[in-house]
Short mmCIF file of C-alpha atoms in Angstrom, two decimals:
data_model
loop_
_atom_site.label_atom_id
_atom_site.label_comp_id
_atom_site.label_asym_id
_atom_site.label_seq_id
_atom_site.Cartn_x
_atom_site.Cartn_y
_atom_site.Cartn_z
CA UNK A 290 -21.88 -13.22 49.76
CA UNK A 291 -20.68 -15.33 46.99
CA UNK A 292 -17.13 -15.70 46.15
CA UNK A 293 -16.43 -13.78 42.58
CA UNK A 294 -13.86 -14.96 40.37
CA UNK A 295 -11.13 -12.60 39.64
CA UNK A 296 -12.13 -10.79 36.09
CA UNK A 297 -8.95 -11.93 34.32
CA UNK A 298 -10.45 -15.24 34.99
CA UNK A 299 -14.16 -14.79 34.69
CA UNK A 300 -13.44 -13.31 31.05
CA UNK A 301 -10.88 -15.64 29.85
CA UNK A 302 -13.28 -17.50 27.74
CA UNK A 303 -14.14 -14.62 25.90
CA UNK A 304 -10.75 -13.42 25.76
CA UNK A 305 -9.65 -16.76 24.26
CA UNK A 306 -12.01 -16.32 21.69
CA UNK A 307 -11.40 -12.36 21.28
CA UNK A 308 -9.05 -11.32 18.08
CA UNK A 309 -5.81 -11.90 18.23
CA UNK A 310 -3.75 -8.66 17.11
CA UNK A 311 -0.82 -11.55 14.97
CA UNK A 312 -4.03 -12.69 12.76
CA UNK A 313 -4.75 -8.56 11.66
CA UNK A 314 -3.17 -7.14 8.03
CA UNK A 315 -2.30 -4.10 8.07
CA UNK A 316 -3.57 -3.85 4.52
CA UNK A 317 -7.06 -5.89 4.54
CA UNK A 318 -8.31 -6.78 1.47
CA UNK A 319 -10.84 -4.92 0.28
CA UNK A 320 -14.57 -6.82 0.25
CA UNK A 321 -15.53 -8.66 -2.12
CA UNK A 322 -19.06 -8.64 -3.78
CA UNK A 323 -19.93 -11.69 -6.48
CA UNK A 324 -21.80 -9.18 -8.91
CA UNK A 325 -19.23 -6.80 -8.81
CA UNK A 326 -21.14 -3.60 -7.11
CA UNK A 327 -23.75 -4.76 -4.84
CA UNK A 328 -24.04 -8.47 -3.33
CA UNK A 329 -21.34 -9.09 -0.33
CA UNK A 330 -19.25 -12.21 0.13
CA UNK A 331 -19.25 -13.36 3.55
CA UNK A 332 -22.27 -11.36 4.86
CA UNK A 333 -26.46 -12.12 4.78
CA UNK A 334 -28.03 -9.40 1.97
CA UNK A 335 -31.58 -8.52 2.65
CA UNK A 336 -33.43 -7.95 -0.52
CA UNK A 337 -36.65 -6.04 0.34
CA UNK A 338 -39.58 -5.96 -2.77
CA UNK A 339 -43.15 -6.00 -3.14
CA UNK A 340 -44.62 -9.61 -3.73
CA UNK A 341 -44.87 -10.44 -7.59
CA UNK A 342 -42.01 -7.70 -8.57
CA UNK A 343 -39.82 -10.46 -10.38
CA UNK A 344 -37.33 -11.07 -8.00
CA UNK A 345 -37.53 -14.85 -7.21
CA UNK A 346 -36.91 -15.15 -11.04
CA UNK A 347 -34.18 -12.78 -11.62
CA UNK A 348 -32.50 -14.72 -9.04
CA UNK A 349 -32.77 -17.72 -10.20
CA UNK A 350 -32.00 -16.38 -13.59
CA UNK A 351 -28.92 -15.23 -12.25
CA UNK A 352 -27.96 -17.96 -10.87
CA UNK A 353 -28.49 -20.36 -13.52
CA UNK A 354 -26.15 -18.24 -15.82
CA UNK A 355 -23.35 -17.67 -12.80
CA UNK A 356 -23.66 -21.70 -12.47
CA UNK A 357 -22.71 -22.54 -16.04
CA UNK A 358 -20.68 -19.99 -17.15
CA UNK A 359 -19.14 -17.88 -14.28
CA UNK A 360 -21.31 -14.57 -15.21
CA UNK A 361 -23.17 -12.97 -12.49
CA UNK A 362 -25.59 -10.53 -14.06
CA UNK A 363 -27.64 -9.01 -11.23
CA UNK A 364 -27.43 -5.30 -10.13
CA UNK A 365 -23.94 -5.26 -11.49
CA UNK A 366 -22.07 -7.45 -14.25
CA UNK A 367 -18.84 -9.89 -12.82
CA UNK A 368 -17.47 -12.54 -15.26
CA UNK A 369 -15.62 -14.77 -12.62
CA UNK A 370 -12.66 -16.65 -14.09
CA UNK A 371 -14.47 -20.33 -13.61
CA UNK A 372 -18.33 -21.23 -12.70
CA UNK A 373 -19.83 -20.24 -9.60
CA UNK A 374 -21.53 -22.59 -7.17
CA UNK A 375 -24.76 -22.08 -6.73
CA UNK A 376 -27.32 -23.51 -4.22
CA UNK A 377 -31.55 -22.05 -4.39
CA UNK A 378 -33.70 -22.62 -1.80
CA UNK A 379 -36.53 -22.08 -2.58
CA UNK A 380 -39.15 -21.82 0.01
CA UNK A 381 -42.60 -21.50 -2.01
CA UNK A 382 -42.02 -23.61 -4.92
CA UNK A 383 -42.63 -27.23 -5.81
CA UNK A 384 -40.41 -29.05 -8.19
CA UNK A 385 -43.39 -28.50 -11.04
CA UNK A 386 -43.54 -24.94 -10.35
CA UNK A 387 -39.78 -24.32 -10.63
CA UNK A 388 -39.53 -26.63 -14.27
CA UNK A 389 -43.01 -24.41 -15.29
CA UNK A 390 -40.34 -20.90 -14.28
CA UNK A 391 -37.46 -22.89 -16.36
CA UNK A 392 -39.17 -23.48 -19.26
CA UNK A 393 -42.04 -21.13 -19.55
CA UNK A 394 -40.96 -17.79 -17.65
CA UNK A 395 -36.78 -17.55 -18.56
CA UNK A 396 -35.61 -16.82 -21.74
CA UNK A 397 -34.64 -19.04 -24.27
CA UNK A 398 -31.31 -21.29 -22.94
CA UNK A 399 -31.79 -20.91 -19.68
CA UNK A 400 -33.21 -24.76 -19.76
CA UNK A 401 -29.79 -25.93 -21.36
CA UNK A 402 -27.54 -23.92 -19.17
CA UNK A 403 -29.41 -25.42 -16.21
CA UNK A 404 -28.63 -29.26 -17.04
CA UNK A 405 -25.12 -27.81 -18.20
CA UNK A 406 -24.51 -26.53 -14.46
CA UNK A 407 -26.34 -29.47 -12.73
CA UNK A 408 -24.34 -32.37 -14.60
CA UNK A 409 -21.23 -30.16 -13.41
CA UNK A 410 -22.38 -30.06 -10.27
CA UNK A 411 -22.26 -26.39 -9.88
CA UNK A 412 -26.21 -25.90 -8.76
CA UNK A 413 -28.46 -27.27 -6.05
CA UNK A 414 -31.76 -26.39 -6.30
CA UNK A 415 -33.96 -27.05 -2.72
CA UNK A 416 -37.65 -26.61 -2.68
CA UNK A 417 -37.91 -26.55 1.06
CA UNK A 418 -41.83 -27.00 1.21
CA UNK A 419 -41.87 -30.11 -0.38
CA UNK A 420 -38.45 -31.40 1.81
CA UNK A 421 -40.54 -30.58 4.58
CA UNK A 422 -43.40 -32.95 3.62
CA UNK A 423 -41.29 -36.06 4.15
CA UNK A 424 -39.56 -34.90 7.39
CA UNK A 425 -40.54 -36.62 10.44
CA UNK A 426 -41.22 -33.60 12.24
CA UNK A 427 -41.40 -31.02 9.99
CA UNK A 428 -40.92 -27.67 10.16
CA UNK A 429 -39.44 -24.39 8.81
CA UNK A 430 -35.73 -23.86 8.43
CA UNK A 431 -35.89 -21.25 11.05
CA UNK A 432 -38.32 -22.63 13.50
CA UNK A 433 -40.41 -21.09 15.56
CA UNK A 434 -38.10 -19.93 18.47
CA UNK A 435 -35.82 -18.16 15.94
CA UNK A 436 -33.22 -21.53 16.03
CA UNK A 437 -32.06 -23.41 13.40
CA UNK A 438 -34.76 -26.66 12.90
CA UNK A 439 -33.00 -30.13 12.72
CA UNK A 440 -34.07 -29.72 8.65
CA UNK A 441 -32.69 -26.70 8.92
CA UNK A 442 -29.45 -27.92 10.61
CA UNK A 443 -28.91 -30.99 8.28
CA UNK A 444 -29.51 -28.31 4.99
CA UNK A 445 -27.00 -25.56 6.47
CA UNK A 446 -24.26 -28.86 7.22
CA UNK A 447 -24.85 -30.07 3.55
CA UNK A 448 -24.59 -26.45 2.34
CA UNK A 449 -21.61 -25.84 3.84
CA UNK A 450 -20.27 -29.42 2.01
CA UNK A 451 -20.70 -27.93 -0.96
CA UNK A 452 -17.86 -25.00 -0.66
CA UNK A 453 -21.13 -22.65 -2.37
CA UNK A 454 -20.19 -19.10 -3.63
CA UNK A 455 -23.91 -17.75 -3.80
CA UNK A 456 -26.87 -18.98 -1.50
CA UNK A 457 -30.28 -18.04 -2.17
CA UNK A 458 -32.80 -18.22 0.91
CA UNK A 459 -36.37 -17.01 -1.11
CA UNK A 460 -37.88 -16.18 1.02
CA UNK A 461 -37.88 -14.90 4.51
CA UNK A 462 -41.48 -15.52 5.26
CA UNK A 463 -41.31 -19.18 3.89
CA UNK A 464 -38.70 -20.35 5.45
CA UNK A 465 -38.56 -18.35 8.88
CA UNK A 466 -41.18 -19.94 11.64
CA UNK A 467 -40.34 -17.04 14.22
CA UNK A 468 -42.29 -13.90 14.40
CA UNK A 469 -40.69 -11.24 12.72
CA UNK A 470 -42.31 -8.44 14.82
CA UNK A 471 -40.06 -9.34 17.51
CA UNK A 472 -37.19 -7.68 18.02
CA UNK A 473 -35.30 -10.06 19.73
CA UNK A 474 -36.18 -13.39 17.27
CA UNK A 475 -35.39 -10.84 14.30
CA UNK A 476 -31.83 -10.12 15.47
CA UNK A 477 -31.54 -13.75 16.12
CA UNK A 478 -32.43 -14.89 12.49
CA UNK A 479 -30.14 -12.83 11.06
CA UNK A 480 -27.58 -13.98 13.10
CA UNK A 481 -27.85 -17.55 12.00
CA UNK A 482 -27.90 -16.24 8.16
CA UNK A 483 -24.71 -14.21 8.81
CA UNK A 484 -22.78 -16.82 11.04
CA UNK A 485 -23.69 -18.96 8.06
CA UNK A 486 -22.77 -17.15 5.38
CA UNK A 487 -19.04 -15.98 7.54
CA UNK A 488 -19.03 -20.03 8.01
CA UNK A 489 -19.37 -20.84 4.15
CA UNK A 490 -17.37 -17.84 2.74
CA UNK A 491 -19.97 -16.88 0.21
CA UNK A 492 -22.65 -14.54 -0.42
CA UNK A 493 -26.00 -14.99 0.63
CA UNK A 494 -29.30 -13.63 -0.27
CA UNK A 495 -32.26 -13.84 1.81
CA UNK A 496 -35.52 -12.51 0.23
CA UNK A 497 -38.58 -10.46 1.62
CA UNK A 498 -41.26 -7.93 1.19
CA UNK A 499 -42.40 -4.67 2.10
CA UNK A 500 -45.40 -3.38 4.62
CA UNK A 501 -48.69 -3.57 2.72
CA UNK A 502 -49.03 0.19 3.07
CA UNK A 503 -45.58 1.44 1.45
CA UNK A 504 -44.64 5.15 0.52
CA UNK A 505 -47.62 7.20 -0.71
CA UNK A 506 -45.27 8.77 -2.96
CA UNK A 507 -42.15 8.38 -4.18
CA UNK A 508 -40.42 10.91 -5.83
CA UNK A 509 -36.54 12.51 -6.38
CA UNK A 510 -36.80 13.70 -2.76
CA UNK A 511 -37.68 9.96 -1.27
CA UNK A 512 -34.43 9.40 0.85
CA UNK A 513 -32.61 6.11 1.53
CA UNK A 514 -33.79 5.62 5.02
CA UNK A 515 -37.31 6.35 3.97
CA UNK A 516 -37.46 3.54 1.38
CA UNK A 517 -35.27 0.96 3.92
CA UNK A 518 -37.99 1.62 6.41
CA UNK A 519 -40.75 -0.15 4.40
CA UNK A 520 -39.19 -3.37 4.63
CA UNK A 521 -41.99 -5.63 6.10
CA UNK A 522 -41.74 -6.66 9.72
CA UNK A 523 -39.66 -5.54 13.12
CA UNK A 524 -37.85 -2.23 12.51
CA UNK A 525 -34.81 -4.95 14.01
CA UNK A 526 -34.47 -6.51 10.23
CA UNK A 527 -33.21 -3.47 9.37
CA UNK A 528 -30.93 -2.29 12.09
CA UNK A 529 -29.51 -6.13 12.74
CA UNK A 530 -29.09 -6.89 8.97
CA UNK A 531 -25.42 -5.66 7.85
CA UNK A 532 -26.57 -4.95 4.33
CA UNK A 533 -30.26 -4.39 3.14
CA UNK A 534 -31.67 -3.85 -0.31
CA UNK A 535 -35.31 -2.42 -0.91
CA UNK A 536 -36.39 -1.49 -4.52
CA UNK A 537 -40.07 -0.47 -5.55
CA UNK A 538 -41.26 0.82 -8.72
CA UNK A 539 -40.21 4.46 -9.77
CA UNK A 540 -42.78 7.36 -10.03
CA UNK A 541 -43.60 8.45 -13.40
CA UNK A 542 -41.66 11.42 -14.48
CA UNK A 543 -38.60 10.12 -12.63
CA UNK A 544 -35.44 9.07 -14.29
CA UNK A 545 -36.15 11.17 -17.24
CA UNK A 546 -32.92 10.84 -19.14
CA UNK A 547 -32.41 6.86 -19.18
CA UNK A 548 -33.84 5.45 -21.95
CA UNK A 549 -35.68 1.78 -21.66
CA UNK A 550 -36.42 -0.37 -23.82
CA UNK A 551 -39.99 -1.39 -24.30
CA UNK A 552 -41.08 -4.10 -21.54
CA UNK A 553 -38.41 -2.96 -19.05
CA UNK A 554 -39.19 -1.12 -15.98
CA UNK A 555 -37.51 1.82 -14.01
CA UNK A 556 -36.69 1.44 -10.18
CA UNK A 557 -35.72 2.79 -7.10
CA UNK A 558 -33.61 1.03 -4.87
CA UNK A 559 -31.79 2.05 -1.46
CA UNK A 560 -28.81 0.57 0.47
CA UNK A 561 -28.20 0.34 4.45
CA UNK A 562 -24.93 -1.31 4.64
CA UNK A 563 -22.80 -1.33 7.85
CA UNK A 564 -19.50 -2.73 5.42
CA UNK A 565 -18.63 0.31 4.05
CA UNK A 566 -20.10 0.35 0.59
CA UNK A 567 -20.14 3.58 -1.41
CA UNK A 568 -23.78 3.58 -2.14
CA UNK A 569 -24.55 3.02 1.81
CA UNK A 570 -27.54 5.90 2.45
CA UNK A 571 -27.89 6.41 -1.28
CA UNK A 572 -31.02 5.80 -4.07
CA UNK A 573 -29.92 4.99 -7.61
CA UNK A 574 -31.88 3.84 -10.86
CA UNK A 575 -32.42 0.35 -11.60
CA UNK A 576 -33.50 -1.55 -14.70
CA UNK A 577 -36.09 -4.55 -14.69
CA UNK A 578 -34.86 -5.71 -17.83
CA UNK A 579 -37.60 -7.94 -19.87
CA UNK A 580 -34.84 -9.23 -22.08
CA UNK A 581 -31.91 -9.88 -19.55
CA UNK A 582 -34.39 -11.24 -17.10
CA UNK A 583 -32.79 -9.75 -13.97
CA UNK A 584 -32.01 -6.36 -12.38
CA UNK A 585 -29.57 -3.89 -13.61
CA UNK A 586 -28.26 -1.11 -11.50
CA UNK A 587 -27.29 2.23 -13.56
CA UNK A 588 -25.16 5.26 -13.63
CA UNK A 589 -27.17 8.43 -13.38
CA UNK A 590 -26.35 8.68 -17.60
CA UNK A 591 -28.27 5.53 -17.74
CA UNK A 592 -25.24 3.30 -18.54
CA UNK A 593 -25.56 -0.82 -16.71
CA UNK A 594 -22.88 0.02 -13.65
CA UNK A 595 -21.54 -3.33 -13.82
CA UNK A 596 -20.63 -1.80 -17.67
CA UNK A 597 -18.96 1.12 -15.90
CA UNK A 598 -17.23 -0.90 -13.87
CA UNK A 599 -15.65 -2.96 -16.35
CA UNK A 600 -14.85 -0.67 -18.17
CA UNK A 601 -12.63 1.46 -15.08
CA UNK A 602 -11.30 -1.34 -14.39
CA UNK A 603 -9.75 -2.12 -18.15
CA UNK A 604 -8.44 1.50 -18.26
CA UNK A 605 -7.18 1.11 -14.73
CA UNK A 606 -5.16 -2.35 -15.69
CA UNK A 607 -3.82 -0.45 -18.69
CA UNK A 608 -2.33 2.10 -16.68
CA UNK A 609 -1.28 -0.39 -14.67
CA UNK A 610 0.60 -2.54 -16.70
CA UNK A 611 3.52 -0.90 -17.76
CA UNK A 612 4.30 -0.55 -13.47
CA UNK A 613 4.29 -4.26 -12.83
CA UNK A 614 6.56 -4.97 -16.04
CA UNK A 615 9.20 -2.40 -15.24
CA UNK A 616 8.78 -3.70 -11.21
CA UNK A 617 9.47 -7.29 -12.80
CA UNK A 618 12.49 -5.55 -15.04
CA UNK A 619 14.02 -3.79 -12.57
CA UNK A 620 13.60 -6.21 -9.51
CA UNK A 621 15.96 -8.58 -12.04
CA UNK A 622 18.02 -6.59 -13.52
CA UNK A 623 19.37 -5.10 -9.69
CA UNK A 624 20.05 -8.88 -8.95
CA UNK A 625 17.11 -9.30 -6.60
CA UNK A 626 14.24 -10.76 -8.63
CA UNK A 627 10.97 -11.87 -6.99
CA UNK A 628 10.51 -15.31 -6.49
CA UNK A 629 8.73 -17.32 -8.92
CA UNK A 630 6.05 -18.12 -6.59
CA UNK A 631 5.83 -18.00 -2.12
CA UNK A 632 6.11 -15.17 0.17
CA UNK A 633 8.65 -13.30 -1.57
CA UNK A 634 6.79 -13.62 -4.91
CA UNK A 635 5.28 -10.68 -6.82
CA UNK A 636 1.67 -11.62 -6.00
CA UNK A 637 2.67 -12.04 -2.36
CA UNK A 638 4.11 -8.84 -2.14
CA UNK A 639 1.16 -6.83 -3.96
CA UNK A 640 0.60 -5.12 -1.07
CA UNK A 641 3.56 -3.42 -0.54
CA UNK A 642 3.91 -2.85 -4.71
CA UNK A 643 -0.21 -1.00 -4.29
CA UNK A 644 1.34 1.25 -1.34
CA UNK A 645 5.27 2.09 -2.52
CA UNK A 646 4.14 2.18 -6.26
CA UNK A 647 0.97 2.47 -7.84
CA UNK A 648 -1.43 4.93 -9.12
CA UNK A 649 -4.65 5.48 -6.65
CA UNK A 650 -7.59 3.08 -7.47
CA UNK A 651 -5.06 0.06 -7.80
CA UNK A 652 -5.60 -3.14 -5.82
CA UNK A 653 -3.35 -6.29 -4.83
CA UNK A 654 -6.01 -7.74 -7.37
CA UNK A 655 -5.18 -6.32 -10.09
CA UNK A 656 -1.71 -6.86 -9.99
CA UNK A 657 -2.06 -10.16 -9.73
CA UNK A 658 -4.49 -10.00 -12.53
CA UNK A 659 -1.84 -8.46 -14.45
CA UNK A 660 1.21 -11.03 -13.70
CA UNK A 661 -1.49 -13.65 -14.88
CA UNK A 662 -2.08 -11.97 -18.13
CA UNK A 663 1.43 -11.24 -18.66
CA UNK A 664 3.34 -14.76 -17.62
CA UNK A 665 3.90 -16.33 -21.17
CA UNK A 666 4.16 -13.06 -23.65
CA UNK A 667 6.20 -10.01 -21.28
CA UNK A 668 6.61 -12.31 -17.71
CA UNK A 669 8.58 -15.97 -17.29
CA UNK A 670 9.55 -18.10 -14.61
CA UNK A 671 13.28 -18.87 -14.72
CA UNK A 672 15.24 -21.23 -13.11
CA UNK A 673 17.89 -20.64 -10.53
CA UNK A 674 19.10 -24.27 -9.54
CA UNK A 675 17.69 -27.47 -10.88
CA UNK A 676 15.08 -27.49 -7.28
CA UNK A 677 14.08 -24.28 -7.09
CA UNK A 678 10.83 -22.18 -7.67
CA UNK A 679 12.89 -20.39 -9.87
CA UNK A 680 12.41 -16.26 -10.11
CA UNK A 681 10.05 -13.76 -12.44
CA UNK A 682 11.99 -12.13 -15.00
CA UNK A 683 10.90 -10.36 -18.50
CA UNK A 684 11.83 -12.22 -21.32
CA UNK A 685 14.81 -11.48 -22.60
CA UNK A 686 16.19 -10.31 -18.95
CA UNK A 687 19.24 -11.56 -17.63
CA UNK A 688 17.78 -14.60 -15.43
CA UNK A 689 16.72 -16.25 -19.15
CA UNK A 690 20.67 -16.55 -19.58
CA UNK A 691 20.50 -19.63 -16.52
CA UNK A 692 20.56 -23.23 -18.63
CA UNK A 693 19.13 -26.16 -16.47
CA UNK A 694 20.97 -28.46 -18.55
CA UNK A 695 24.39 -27.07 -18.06
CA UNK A 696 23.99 -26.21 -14.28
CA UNK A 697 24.67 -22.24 -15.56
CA UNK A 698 22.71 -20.01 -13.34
CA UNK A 699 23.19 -16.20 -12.55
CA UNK A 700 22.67 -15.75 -8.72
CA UNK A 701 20.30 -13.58 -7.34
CA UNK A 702 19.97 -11.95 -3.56
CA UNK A 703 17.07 -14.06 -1.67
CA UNK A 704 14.04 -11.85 -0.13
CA UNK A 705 11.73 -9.58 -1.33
CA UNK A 706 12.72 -6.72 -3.60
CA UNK A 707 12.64 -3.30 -2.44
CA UNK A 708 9.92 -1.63 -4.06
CA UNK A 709 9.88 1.73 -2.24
CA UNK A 710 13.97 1.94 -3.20
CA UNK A 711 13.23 1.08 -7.48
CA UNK A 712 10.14 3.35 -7.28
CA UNK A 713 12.12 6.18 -8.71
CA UNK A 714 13.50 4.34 -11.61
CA UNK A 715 10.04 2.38 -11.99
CA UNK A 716 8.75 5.75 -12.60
CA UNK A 717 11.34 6.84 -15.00
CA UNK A 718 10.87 3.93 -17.30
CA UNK A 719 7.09 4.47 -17.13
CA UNK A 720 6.66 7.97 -17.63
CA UNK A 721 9.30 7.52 -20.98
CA UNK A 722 6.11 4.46 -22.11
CA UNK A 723 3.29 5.28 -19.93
CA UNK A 724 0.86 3.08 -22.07
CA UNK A 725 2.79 0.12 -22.20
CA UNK A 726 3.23 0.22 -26.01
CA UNK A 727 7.22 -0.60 -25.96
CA UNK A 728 6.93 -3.40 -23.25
CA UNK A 729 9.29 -6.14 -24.40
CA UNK A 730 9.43 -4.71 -27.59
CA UNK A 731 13.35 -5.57 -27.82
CA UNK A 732 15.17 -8.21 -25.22
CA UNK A 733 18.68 -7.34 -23.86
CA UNK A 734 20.76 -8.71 -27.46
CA UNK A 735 18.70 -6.27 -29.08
CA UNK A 736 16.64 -8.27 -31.01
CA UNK A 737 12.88 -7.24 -31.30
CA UNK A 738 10.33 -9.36 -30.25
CA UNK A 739 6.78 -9.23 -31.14
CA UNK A 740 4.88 -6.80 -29.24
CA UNK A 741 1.64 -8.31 -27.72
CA UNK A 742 -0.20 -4.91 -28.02
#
């Protein structure tokens, strides 16, 4: 009889590496996808299609234009406040092949906006087969035993050097050695991707196909799970991935109302997702577009989601706006202004503003979308002390009295301001303007001021 460890002891490596209950928010942000509807940050997507369909070029489309210019057209539409960095690789394609797809296959630009985001350095482009020629032993990224190979260590290391936002893996069959029958090598291939993709903090896409065979039909009463479940390989891809795409053709006769134009395809496409998205379990229309050259998820009316999105989201900042002015206004004008910037700043404290304050729908991102837009025309940083961060006021509010040069500064209470006890006149001033028409339309002297609206 062996001598067990007490189980306080015999767990404390686990326990060590458990979650700690100080690192939790109470209010977690919300996740994060880089096209604005569909493709996680932080998590391995699985996107399932037949072979041919289009889909190694609408990615690399994609990625070309989120590379030099910060759009990410795919599924949905995001137009991300600087470039994105972008890294291909690209597991059945030679150099030749991939200049034949830049210049012959995308539409017109695409060559220019390439060199534009490679001389910024904001897009790697791997082709794996032909890295794997001049390795020394070479083999598959994933080698056969479902590990990471050495190439496939050093290219994950020099990934991860990079600080990428979107990773492409295309595709699964390429670059995977392991049989992906097995259960057990399945589960641990997706593993790697996902511990690589928490690791790097971006989004990554790994590519695949479906079974041979397929749906006989498809059809308005095709479910979800019924489309997920031709994804080629172990039934394991599906349940260990935390976010799977498939998308095959649409039947004739489906989709009736959405118009097309001529070239572009209709599509079917189904989400498993184990991250809570809203389409999780769902079909929904999607667009091969000819002239976009990528993939373009719709509402049911036929209008691009990502354009739906947007255009929420405006309305939703509109409504928005006049509640972070008056929270700025009122914050000062009670003699406890946020802080310019830090932990008792406005953006800081977004949180507790979304909870205490705002409409449904709002988001800590927004608002500080909002103090962004507004800083410079409504917003200003003033001064409290020659050292300080200084505090957010409205122009024309009483912290814009303070001088620098004389040492004249109005004094303020430190710590956050208390949203939950100015909600009631917040409300008050906002139901008198609720579109924001009036904001800073006059400063405290009574003087009107140009109204940025």
């Amino acid at each position: 009889m062996t001598n067990a460890q007490p189980t306080k002891a015999r767990l404390s490596y686990f326990i060590k590496n458990g979650i700690d209950p100080k690192s939790l928010m109470r209010t977690c942000p919300p996740q994060e996808y880089v096209d604005g509807f569909l493709i996680p940050v932080g998590v391995c997507t699985v996107v399932a299609m037949k072979g041919s369909a289009g889909k190694t070029t609408a990615f690399v489309h994609a990625g070309i234009n989120a590379a030099a210019t910060g759009i990410m057209d795919l599924f949905g539409l995001r137009n991300h406040d600087k470039p994105q960095r972008m890294v291909l690789v690209l597991g059945e394609e030679s150099p030749l092949m991939f200049n034949q797809r830049l210049s012959n296959v995308l539409p017109d630009g695409a060559f220019d906006r390439y060199i534009t985001a490679c001389e910024s350095g904001m897009i790697e482009v791997v082709c794996y087969r032909e890295a794997k020629r001049n390795m020394v032993t070479p083999d598959h990224m994933i080698n056969a035993e479902a590990k990471l190979s050495d190439g496939g260590v050093e290219l994950f290391d020099a990934i991860i050097e990079l600080n990428p936002d979107i990773v492409v893996f295309d595709t699964l069959t390429s670059l995977c050695g392991a049989n992906q029958t097995d259960d057990t090598m399945v589960y641990s291939v997706i593993d790697i991707l996902d511990d690589f993709a928490s690791k790097a903090k971006c989004a990554v896409i790994l590519t695949s196909h479906l079974t041979k065979d397929g749906l006989k039909k498809i059809d308005e009463t095709t479910t979800s799970d019924e489309l997920i479940a031709t994804m080629r390989g172990s039934a394991a891809l599906v349940n260990a991935s935390r976010h799977s795409i498939v998308m095959v053709p649409a039947s004739k006769g489906m989709y009736e109302n959405i118009k097309i134009d001529k070239g572009d395809s209709l599509w079917v496409c189904a989400v498993k997702s184990n991250i809570g998205h809203p389409k999780n379990g769902e079909t929904f229309p999607v667009i091969r577009s000819k002239k976009r050259m990528t993939f373009v998820a719709t509402a049911p009316d036929g209008k691009p989601i990502g354009e739906v999105m947007e255009l929420e989201e405006a309305a939703m900042l509109r409504r928005l706006r006049p509640y972070v002015y008056h929270a700025v206004k009122i914050a000062a004008e009670r003699g406890m202004p946020y802080a310019g910037r830090g932990q008792n700043g406005i953006v800081a404290q977004s949180d507790k503003i979304v909870k205490e304050l705002l409409p449904e729908g709002s988001t800590s991102k927004m608002v500080s979308m909002l103090v962004d837009e507004m800083t410079g025309t409504l917003l200003t940083i003033c001064r409290t002390n020659p050292k300080d961060i200084g505090v957010l006021d409205v122009i024309g509010g009483p912290y814009n009295e303070n001088d620098p040069d004389t040492g004249k500064f109005r004094t303020y209470i430190s710590g956050a301001p208390d949203v939950l006890g100015m909600a009631a006149f917040i409300n008050e001033q906002v139901d008198m303007d609720p579109n924001g028409k009036n904001l800073g339309q006059h400063n405290l002297n009574g003087n009107a001021v140009q109204d940025p609206f």
